[in-house]
Amino acid sequence: MEVIGPLIGILCSTCDNMARKISYVINVNRKVHSLTTLLEELKYKRDDIQRQVDCAELKGLICTCQVQGWLERVKDVETKASLITGVLGQRKQCFMCCVANSCTRYKLSKRVSELQMEINELIGKGAFDAVIADGLVSETVQEMPIRPSVGLNMMVEKVQQFLAEDEVGIIGIYGMGGIGKTTLLKSINNKFLTKSHEFEVVIWAVVSKDFIVDNIQQAVGARLGLSWEECEGREQRAWKIYRVMKSKKFLLLLDDVWEGIDLQQIGIPLPNKENKCKVIFTTRSLDVCSDLDAHRKLKVEILGKEDSWKLFCDKMAGREILEWESIRPYAETIVRKCGGLPLALITIGKAMANKETEEEWRYAVEILNRYPSEIRGMEDVFTLLKFSYDNLETDTLRSCFLYCALYPEDYSIDKEQLIEYWIGEGFLDSNVHNKGHAIIGSLKVACLLETGEEKTQVKMHDVVRSFALWIATECGLNKGLILVEASMGLTAVPDAERWNGAQRVSLMDNGITTLAEVPDCPNLLTLLLQYNSGLSRIPDTYFLLMPSLRVLDLSLTSLRELPASINRLVELQHLDLSGTKITALPKELGHLSKLKHLDLQRATSLRTIPQQALSGLLRLRVLNFYYSYAGWGGNNSETAKEVGFADLECLKHLTTLGITIKESKMLKKLGIFSSLLNTIQYLYIKECKRLFCLQISSNTSYGKNLRRLSINNCYDLKYLEVDEEAGDKWLLSLEVLALHGLPSLVVVWKNPVTRECLQNLRSVNIWHCHKLKEVSWVFQLQNLEFLYLMYCNEMEEVVSRENMPMEAPKAFPSLKTLSIRNLPKLRSIAQRALAFPTLETIAVIDCPKLKMLPIKTHSTLTLPTVYGSKEWWDGLEWDETTSVSASLPKFMSI
């Protein structure tokens, strides 16, 4: 009996289990029907809640995590139910066929029961006591971490002014890498933490170069509390973002934008006057500002001297060592070499923080001069700038950019000269000056070049230049590729060994007097030796081992002759001998059959040019004798076989000619060679007797292409005249007009001068023209920047009363410098006060009758600096509107 009791218990338990299983098998169809009913009830509940969620999201709210989790569980249950009904459908015809099918029905019936319990639980939890959705943004502004900024306050205030303008919806902030754009944008963001404003949400997003749309959508979505599935595409994400933001008054801050962005593609409503939303972005390219239709563009400028010093000291933790007499000069040099670039100041400041000896500071300056990448942290600065370099569209742009580093630090580079170098190197084809200017424009837009001291010049920031030299040496790995020691105070050229692997050598603007060693540099393409004023001789064999040289600049040296080995430079395309003391061109020059550019302007000692020197230069495109050779076969040319106009006419590729004429008969003879007239861009006429009128014809390109006209010591000349066929638009290319020593000149132009003519004239220089009483025509020059009037004994007015219109709102809009000297009868510059919006300097010397300056002293514009004698200044009379001395121009006594 003791054994039977447990057996009966086991048997009963087994029977109960079998009964339950049999119940599952028998009742499966009924349970499936019940499951279907419950599932429909759950779907009704789900649809009701989903409608509430959709309605809330349209109001700018977002589904709570609790509700979102419930909806996801419902979706999971629906999937399970679908699988069960699918299996039942497949096995319905054969479930009773065998024991195996009974087992399967049992398992399915059990799963149905479990799913019923899960559905009942979901239906019960679907009665939410909490809210379906809540607000998107917990705080209007999120504080951004930021280092202490220096020199940004004015720009922050400027952006605040832009934001206050209803018409301004999009603001572009641009500048070179490391200039502080991100710091400025963070400052703007954090300003709203304390400043009252009307924005409902301020959103920060870092864009970067890759995955632009995805990055912005992710940042905006995270800020708004939005979420989406990985499988959702950009359009679906954009729809979700737009649905929320269209009802929000937002400020969107986009940092580091590299290309135009379609805001609507991201889901951002376009800012306008009605929605009062705003977008501010930072970029390194001015083009991006245009691509994004920025209503206002703000360039982040480099720091000034005081702010640069302050930032550097901050990184040095204000250490007293900077005030030591032995250290301070080196520290100031380092700060100057950083060029006001915040990132460079911070990086080098940190690198120098623990340097305590004079030797360490001196060494740092030496390294900055030669290999700045070796300063700790500077490679990181260069890597940042490399993004801008890599982003340039073509290899040509990159090559042209790197070439600019051959000039000295902080040097204003003449655009025309730079383009001619590029052509000589082969970066550009001939006759593509417009493309050259377009490249300069692209480099300026990319903030890799900036405007120089004049509009005709560009310059390269010192740190950008150091970066360019680093790139040119393959990121510092091949320093022998270039040799650049411009403006370094050299008195001798570097050792010839350093030239061996060089492709470009720049030793311009030094004190080099001799070229002793003959370098062996088979790969040398460019050699720049200009501005070595003491260099008077080149050894005869110097050019023997430079077979690849394409660009050679020897200008503004004291060179008196070229060595015969010049003929070995068979690849030379650009030769500049301007401003030298050379007296004759060697006949060997004619062997340079690939030469395209020969510049001899202002080579005032040049007297002899044999025909052989030019006859072989059939590819010459530019030939300049402005203020230079003036023989032109006038002195027994057939015997001497010197060059004449006919020889120049044989140069069929010539497009630019500069020429000097010193005899009236030669001026007439020149008129016979119409093809030469078409190429003249620089014309210097001197000492021509019985030249009473200079007639400029519009029938040829001569009147259209002329850029510089200088007339000296033509004592009979009374006026200049353009033929009537020119109409109102004449000499549109003329940039510089110089008239010196013309005592018979009674009027400059016989033709009426209107604003239609002389549209590019930038500089007017008139000396010793004693019969001139006024030059009122300059009033019409919209692009005039420099006006010099000196030693004209009879001049009474600059602009006469008769020629001054009653309304002159745009008088002298571009004038920067007005210099007048020794005009004893001058009573007036202009009869009425003018604004002079760009005037920087007025110099008045020995003009005793001039008692008033026509400057609107109450103007809000910056007033010019006036130079003159203290006695003359004290005797000036000012109009009645000037009530306080603070409104007077700054005066400097000379």
Tab-separated table of C-alpha atoms in Angstrom, residues 515-725:
chain	number	residue	atom	x	y	z
A	515	LEU	CA	75.794	85.292	-57.241
A	516	ALA	CA	79.016	83.393	-56.628
A	517	GLU	CA	78.244	79.682	-56.923
A	518	VAL	CA	76.618	78.186	-60.004
A	519	PRO	CA	73.767	76.024	-58.713
A	520	ASP	CA	72.876	72.693	-60.293
A	521	CYS	CA	69.076	72.632	-60.218
A	522	PRO	CA	67.642	70.584	-63.085
A	523	ASN	CA	64.089	70.799	-61.725
A	524	LEU	CA	63.992	74.550	-61.106
A	525	LEU	CA	60.898	76.185	-62.633
A	526	THR	CA	60.794	79.636	-60.994
A	527	LEU	CA	63.616	81.905	-59.803
A	528	LEU	CA	62.668	85.222	-58.183
A	529	LEU	CA	65.540	87.620	-57.455
A	530	GLN	CA	63.793	90.986	-57.744
A	531	TYR	CA	64.309	93.841	-55.276
A	532	ASN	CA	67.957	92.962	-54.610
A	533	SER	CA	69.070	96.466	-55.422
A	534	GLY	CA	72.777	95.735	-54.933
A	535	LEU	CA	72.873	92.895	-57.438
A	536	SER	CA	74.721	94.286	-60.460
A	537	ARG	CA	76.225	91.257	-62.173
A	538	ILE	CA	75.406	87.655	-62.989
A	539	PRO	CA	78.291	85.257	-63.770
A	540	ASP	CA	78.545	84.163	-67.390
A	541	THR	CA	77.929	80.497	-66.550
A	542	TYR	CA	75.160	81.037	-64.017
A	543	PHE	CA	72.272	79.718	-66.134
A	544	LEU	CA	74.036	76.657	-67.546
A	545	LEU	CA	72.425	74.158	-65.159
A	546	MET	CA	68.815	75.392	-65.097
A	547	PRO	CA	67.367	73.676	-68.182
A	548	SER	CA	63.765	73.637	-66.926
A	549	LEU	CA	63.486	77.266	-65.794
A	550	ARG	CA	60.236	78.921	-66.917
A	551	VAL	CA	59.957	82.091	-64.816
A	552	LEU	CA	62.893	84.424	-64.130
A	553	ASP	CA	62.448	87.777	-62.382
A	554	LEU	CA	65.476	90.058	-62.104
A	555	SER	CA	63.522	93.307	-61.844
A	556	LEU	CA	64.573	96.248	-59.694
A	557	THR	CA	68.137	95.055	-59.374
A	558	SER	CA	71.211	96.990	-60.515
A	559	LEU	CA	71.889	94.495	-63.258
A	560	ARG	CA	73.747	96.092	-66.190
A	561	GLU	CA	73.943	93.176	-68.605
A	562	LEU	CA	72.665	89.663	-69.177
A	563	PRO	CA	75.180	86.821	-69.423
A	564	ALA	CA	75.445	84.951	-72.718
A	565	SER	CA	74.327	81.777	-70.938
A	566	ILE	CA	70.816	83.208	-70.969
A	567	ASN	CA	70.416	81.305	-74.235
A	568	ARG	CA	70.565	78.005	-72.302
A	569	LEU	CA	67.180	78.715	-70.694
A	570	VAL	CA	65.347	77.036	-73.535
A	571	GLU	CA	62.132	76.540	-71.520
A	572	LEU	CA	61.935	80.144	-70.282
A	573	GLN	CA	58.547	81.744	-70.806
A	574	HIS	CA	58.612	84.762	-68.492
A	575	LEU	CA	61.547	87.166	-68.162
A	576	ASP	CA	61.245	90.369	-66.108
A	577	LEU	CA	64.058	92.918	-66.423
A	578	SER	CA	62.010	95.977	-65.475
A	579	GLY	CA	63.683	98.659	-63.403
A	580	THR	CA	67.180	97.316	-64.074
A	581	LYS	CA	70.188	99.306	-65.307
A	582	ILE	CA	70.669	97.098	-68.311
A	583	THR	CA	72.064	99.023	-71.300
A	584	ALA	CA	71.759	96.463	-74.097
A	585	LEU	CA	69.984	93.222	-74.837
A	586	PRO	CA	72.302	90.412	-75.935
A	587	LYS	CA	71.610	88.788	-79.287
A	588	GLU	CA	71.572	85.424	-77.444
A	589	LEU	CA	68.199	86.413	-76.026
A	590	GLY	CA	66.716	85.617	-79.415
A	591	HIS	CA	67.330	81.903	-78.834
A	592	LEU	CA	64.557	81.762	-76.215
A	593	SER	CA	61.951	80.585	-78.670
A	594	LYS	CA	59.380	79.752	-75.961
A	595	LEU	CA	59.517	83.168	-74.323
A	596	LYS	CA	56.062	84.715	-74.047
A	597	HIS	CA	56.580	87.602	-71.629
A	598	LEU	CA	59.465	90.106	-71.758
A	599	ASP	CA	59.197	93.091	-69.421
A	600	LEU	CA	61.676	95.962	-69.789
A	601	GLN	CA	59.585	98.845	-68.490
A	602	ARG	CA	61.459	101.555	-66.613
A	603	ALA	CA	64.784	100.127	-67.815
A	604	THR	CA	65.803	103.731	-68.452
A	605	SER	CA	69.418	102.925	-69.380
A	606	LEU	CA	68.482	100.607	-72.242
A	607	ARG	CA	69.923	101.983	-75.459
A	608	THR	CA	70.714	99.021	-77.714
A	609	ILE	CA	68.484	96.234	-78.975
A	610	PRO	CA	69.923	94.265	-81.896
A	611	GLN	CA	67.375	92.729	-84.236
A	612	GLN	CA	68.590	89.231	-83.361
A	613	ALA	CA	67.572	89.789	-79.740
A	614	LEU	CA	63.889	89.881	-80.680
A	615	SER	CA	63.615	88.238	-84.077
A	616	GLY	CA	63.513	84.719	-82.666
A	617	LEU	CA	60.932	85.505	-79.983
A	618	LEU	CA	57.994	84.616	-82.190
A	619	ARG	CA	55.815	83.473	-79.282
A	620	LEU	CA	56.041	86.770	-77.446
A	621	ARG	CA	52.675	87.786	-76.089
A	622	VAL	CA	53.737	90.619	-73.762
A	623	LEU	CA	56.531	93.080	-74.594
A	624	ASN	CA	56.903	96.174	-72.452
A	625	PHE	CA	59.172	99.154	-73.173
A	626	TYR	CA	57.158	101.683	-71.117
A	627	TYR	CA	59.592	104.342	-69.767
A	628	SER	CA	62.390	102.429	-71.481
A	629	TYR	CA	63.995	102.026	-74.909
A	630	ALA	CA	62.952	104.691	-77.423
A	631	GLY	CA	65.391	104.218	-80.344
A	632	TRP	CA	63.171	102.361	-82.823
A	633	GLY	CA	65.730	102.413	-85.602
A	634	GLY	CA	65.962	106.159	-85.597
A	635	ASN	CA	69.754	106.334	-85.593
A	636	ASN	CA	71.102	104.689	-88.759
A	637	SER	CA	69.164	101.547	-87.971
A	638	GLU	CA	70.111	99.744	-91.188
A	639	THR	CA	73.789	99.956	-90.336
A	640	ALA	CA	73.361	99.098	-86.707
A	641	LYS	CA	70.613	96.561	-87.436
A	642	GLU	CA	68.720	97.684	-84.375
A	643	VAL	CA	65.130	96.835	-83.778
A	644	GLY	CA	62.354	98.948	-85.322
A	645	PHE	CA	58.552	99.001	-85.502
A	646	ALA	CA	58.604	96.588	-88.426
A	647	ASP	CA	60.410	94.021	-86.268
A	648	LEU	CA	57.735	94.345	-83.610
A	649	GLU	CA	55.024	93.871	-86.206
A	650	CYS	CA	56.515	90.471	-87.031
A	651	LEU	CA	55.609	89.261	-83.533
A	652	LYS	CA	52.235	87.867	-84.563
A	653	HIS	CA	51.212	86.644	-81.098
A	654	LEU	CA	51.763	90.020	-79.459
A	655	THR	CA	48.713	91.165	-77.451
A	656	THR	CA	50.243	93.627	-74.984
A	657	LEU	CA	52.790	96.286	-75.921
A	658	GLY	CA	54.320	98.993	-73.811
A	659	ILE	CA	56.227	101.598	-75.802
A	660	THR	CA	58.163	104.826	-75.378
A	661	ILE	CA	58.244	107.539	-78.059
A	662	LYS	CA	60.543	110.561	-77.916
A	663	GLU	CA	60.203	112.090	-81.387
A	664	SER	CA	57.131	113.455	-83.144
A	665	LYS	CA	58.130	111.771	-86.382
A	666	MET	CA	58.291	108.425	-84.606
A	667	LEU	CA	54.828	109.013	-83.201
A	668	LYS	CA	53.568	109.591	-86.738
A	669	LYS	CA	55.461	106.559	-88.007
A	670	LEU	CA	53.910	104.407	-85.313
A	671	GLY	CA	50.493	105.303	-86.703
A	672	ILE	CA	51.331	103.409	-89.905
A	673	PHE	CA	51.599	100.089	-88.037
A	674	SER	CA	47.948	99.495	-87.244
A	675	SER	CA	48.552	96.021	-85.824
A	676	LEU	CA	50.924	97.527	-83.244
A	677	LEU	CA	48.431	100.254	-82.352
A	678	ASN	CA	45.933	97.533	-81.489
A	679	THR	CA	48.299	96.064	-78.890
A	680	ILE	CA	49.469	99.241	-77.115
A	681	GLN	CA	48.426	99.250	-73.459
A	682	TYR	CA	51.237	101.388	-72.037
A	683	LEU	CA	52.278	104.578	-73.872
A	684	TYR	CA	54.983	107.020	-72.771
A	685	ILE	CA	55.546	110.100	-74.913
A	686	LYS	CA	58.412	112.421	-74.029
A	687	GLU	CA	60.283	115.393	-75.462
A	688	CYS	CA	58.342	115.527	-78.720
A	689	LYS	CA	58.825	118.916	-80.329
A	690	ARG	CA	56.003	120.580	-82.293
A	691	LEU	CA	53.445	118.178	-80.902
A	692	PHE	CA	50.526	120.581	-80.442
A	693	CYS	CA	47.716	118.060	-80.078
A	694	LEU	CA	47.737	114.382	-79.194
A	695	GLN	CA	45.047	112.802	-81.334
A	696	ILE	CA	43.758	109.484	-80.043
A	697	SER	CA	41.833	107.482	-82.620
A	698	SER	CA	38.877	105.279	-81.795
A	699	ASN	CA	39.155	103.470	-85.128
A	700	THR	CA	41.641	101.009	-83.639
A	701	SER	CA	41.913	99.148	-80.366
A	702	TYR	CA	44.531	101.729	-79.405
A	703	GLY	CA	41.833	103.904	-77.889
A	704	LYS	CA	40.094	100.917	-76.306
A	705	ASN	CA	43.021	99.012	-74.801
A	706	LEU	CA	45.230	101.857	-73.560
A	707	ARG	CA	45.722	101.464	-69.798
A	708	ARG	CA	48.514	103.902	-68.982
A	709	LEU	CA	49.291	107.180	-70.717
A	710	SER	CA	52.205	109.336	-69.645
A	711	ILE	CA	53.342	112.522	-71.399
A	712	ASN	CA	56.495	114.335	-70.282
A	713	ASN	CA	58.249	117.512	-71.416
A	714	CYS	CA	56.316	118.061	-74.635
A	715	TYR	CA	56.528	121.824	-74.426
A	716	ASP	CA	54.180	122.606	-77.319
A	717	LEU	CA	51.290	120.317	-76.373
A	718	LYS	CA	48.029	122.241	-75.804
A	719	TYR	CA	45.442	119.492	-75.343
A	720	LEU	CA	44.496	115.855	-75.849
A	721	GLU	CA	41.659	114.934	-78.169
A	722	VAL	CA	39.701	111.794	-78.963
A	723	ASP	CA	38.125	111.694	-82.415
A	724	GLU	CA	34.400	112.288	-82.701
A	725	GLU	CA	33.671	108.710	-83.739
